[in-house]
Amino acid sequence: MRLFIKNMVSLRCKMMVKQELEKLGIEYTIVELGEITIVGVLSKDKTSQLEVALNEIGLEILDNKKTQLVEKIKNIVIEMIHYAEELPRTNFSDYLSEKLNMDYTNMSNVFSRTKGITIEHFIVLHKIERVKELLIYDELSIKEIAFKMNYSGSSHLSNQFKKVTGLTPTFFKTMKTFRRNGLEDL
């Protein structure tokens, strides 16, 4: 049995969900970002207990197919941008279509209607958030960050960064207090 979880966007969330499953004595095989695979079928009582436990930590079980699709897309984007060693060198639309085995146009329409922004804009917001993180770490040059994040060059990265944040990457790097957004807030 597969359950889809809203706002499960970090490794910490995965750990907390595993703890809740273990507390409730629910057997599971997989806990991924936004998704749990349960062994067998949960009784209504166990499902209710799990819903309460997840709500207490700010998570929610999704039952609507369109909402589930949006969460899958969000989690693939978050995992791809924030947790993968490197971004795929293919088109993001092709990557998502392949991962979900779905037509990109249909996915894009559902995502836009549900979230109020396009998948492309969602990806840009996450790329910029990842760029902020890399700038804060101060281990890579802007040129190296641009390459790592699949930008055509430093100027493309800088233009997109300024469009989203209102700041240049160089100025952002010099700020004493950094303005980062939580992944669940994007």
Tab-separated table of N, CA and C in Angstrom, residues 82 126-142 145 148-149 157 161 165 167-183:
chain	number	residue	atom	x	y	z
A	82	HIS	N	18.270	19.510	-4.875
A	82	HIS	CA	18.900	19.686	-3.571
A	82	HIS	C	19.684	18.477	-3.066
A	126	HIS	N	13.706	26.683	-7.016
A	126	HIS	CA	14.545	25.727	-6.285
A	126	HIS	C	16.005	25.816	-6.707
A	127	LYS	N	16.250	26.046	-7.986
A	127	LYS	CA	17.635	26.211	-8.422
A	127	LYS	C	18.264	27.423	-7.742
A	128	ILE	N	17.526	28.515	-7.661
A	128	ILE	CA	18.055	29.729	-7.029
A	128	ILE	C	18.287	29.481	-5.538
A	129	GLU	N	17.393	28.739	-4.894
A	129	GLU	CA	17.579	28.420	-3.476
A	129	GLU	C	18.845	27.587	-3.290
A	130	ARG	N	19.094	26.655	-4.205
A	130	ARG	CA	20.306	25.828	-4.147
A	130	ARG	C	21.542	26.688	-4.422
A	131	VAL	N	21.430	27.630	-5.361
A	131	VAL	CA	22.537	28.547	-5.651
A	131	VAL	C	22.868	29.355	-4.395
A	132	LYS	N	21.845	29.842	-3.690
A	132	LYS	CA	22.077	30.575	-2.434
A	132	LYS	C	22.887	29.720	-1.465
A	133	GLU	N	22.481	28.469	-1.338
A	133	GLU	CA	23.178	27.553	-0.431
A	133	GLU	C	24.648	27.412	-0.837
A	134	LEU	N	24.890	27.225	-2.131
A	134	LEU	CA	26.264	27.070	-2.614
A	134	LEU	C	27.073	28.360	-2.422
A	135	LEU	N	26.423	29.508	-2.579
A	135	LEU	CA	27.108	30.786	-2.348
A	135	LEU	C	27.493	30.939	-0.875
A	136	ILE	N	26.594	30.526	0.005
A	136	ILE	CA	26.860	30.618	1.446
A	136	ILE	C	28.028	29.718	1.834
A	137	TYR	N	28.079	28.508	1.258
A	137	TYR	CA	29.190	27.591	1.558
A	137	TYR	C	30.525	28.168	1.112
A	138	ASP	N	30.503	28.987	0.059
A	138	ASP	CA	31.687	29.694	-0.431
A	138	ASP	C	32.824	28.749	-0.839
A	139	GLU	N	32.456	27.600	-1.393
A	139	GLU	CA	33.480	26.651	-1.843
A	139	GLU	C	33.674	26.685	-3.356
A	140	LEU	N	32.671	27.206	-4.084
A	140	LEU	CA	32.719	27.230	-5.547
A	140	LEU	C	32.608	28.661	-6.051
A	141	SER	N	33.227	28.927	-7.180
A	141	SER	CA	33.080	30.235	-7.820
A	141	SER	C	31.697	30.295	-8.483
A	142	ILE	N	31.276	31.473	-8.862
A	142	ILE	CA	29.983	31.621	-9.537
A	142	ILE	C	29.987	30.843	-10.849
A	145	ILE	N	29.464	27.244	-9.949
A	145	ILE	CA	28.071	27.033	-9.547
A	145	ILE	C	27.181	27.003	-10.785
A	148	LYS	N	27.582	23.647	-12.369
A	148	LYS	CA	26.962	22.616	-11.522
A	148	LYS	C	25.443	22.636	-11.638
A	149	MET	N	24.862	23.828	-11.780
A	149	MET	CA	23.408	23.976	-11.812
A	149	MET	C	22.847	24.019	-13.241
A	157	LEU	N	23.169	32.637	-15.024
A	157	LEU	CA	22.889	32.421	-13.603
A	157	LEU	C	22.648	33.753	-12.901
A	161	PHE	N	19.240	34.852	-11.086
A	161	PHE	CA	19.351	35.085	-9.643
A	161	PHE	C	18.802	36.472	-9.300
A	165	THR	N	15.682	37.174	-6.879
A	165	THR	CA	15.990	37.700	-5.543
A	165	THR	C	16.078	39.221	-5.479
A	167	LEU	N	18.833	40.644	-6.138
A	167	LEU	CA	20.240	40.847	-5.790
A	167	LEU	C	21.131	40.132	-6.796
A	168	THR	N	22.363	40.600	-6.914
A	168	THR	CA	23.320	39.850	-7.709
A	168	THR	C	23.897	38.744	-6.819
A	169	PRO	N	24.382	37.655	-7.404
A	169	PRO	CA	25.010	36.617	-6.586
A	169	PRO	C	26.193	37.154	-5.775
A	170	THR	N	26.963	38.040	-6.380
A	170	THR	CA	28.124	38.611	-5.688
A	170	THR	C	27.687	39.407	-4.465
A	171	PHE	N	26.650	40.233	-4.614
A	171	PHE	CA	26.162	41.010	-3.474
A	171	PHE	C	25.583	40.073	-2.413
A	172	PHE	N	24.829	39.073	-2.838
A	172	PHE	CA	24.253	38.106	-1.892
A	172	PHE	C	25.352	37.466	-1.054
A	173	LYS	N	26.449	37.124	-1.714
A	173	LYS	CA	27.577	36.469	-1.045
A	173	LYS	C	28.182	37.351	0.047
A	174	THR	N	28.127	38.669	-0.136
A	174	THR	CA	28.743	39.587	0.830
A	174	THR	C	27.816	39.945	1.990
A	175	MET	N	26.555	39.574	1.908
A	175	MET	CA	25.595	39.911	2.969
A	175	MET	C	25.944	39.175	4.254
A	176	LYS	N	25.739	39.851	5.372
A	176	LYS	CA	26.013	39.234	6.680
A	176	LYS	C	24.917	38.241	7.069
A	177	THR	N	23.684	38.595	6.801
A	177	THR	CA	22.572	37.679	7.095
A	177	THR	C	21.995	37.219	5.767
A	178	PHE	N	21.905	35.934	5.630
A	178	PHE	CA	21.439	35.359	4.378
A	178	PHE	C	19.944	35.130	4.421
A	179	ARG	N	19.293	35.372	3.310
A	179	ARG	CA	17.851	35.167	3.219
A	179	ARG	C	17.590	33.910	2.403
A	180	ARG	N	17.358	32.827	3.129
A	180	ARG	CA	17.027	31.560	2.468
A	180	ARG	C	15.605	31.198	2.817
A	181	ASN	N	14.957	30.503	1.916
A	181	ASN	CA	13.583	30.047	2.132
A	181	ASN	C	13.593	28.562	2.441
A	182	GLY	N	12.642	28.114	3.248
A	182	GLY	CA	12.478	26.692	3.487
A	182	GLY	C	11.942	26.026	2.231
A	183	LEU	N	12.347	24.800	1.962
A	183	LEU	CA	11.930	24.105	0.749
A	183	LEU	C	10.419	23.966	0.671
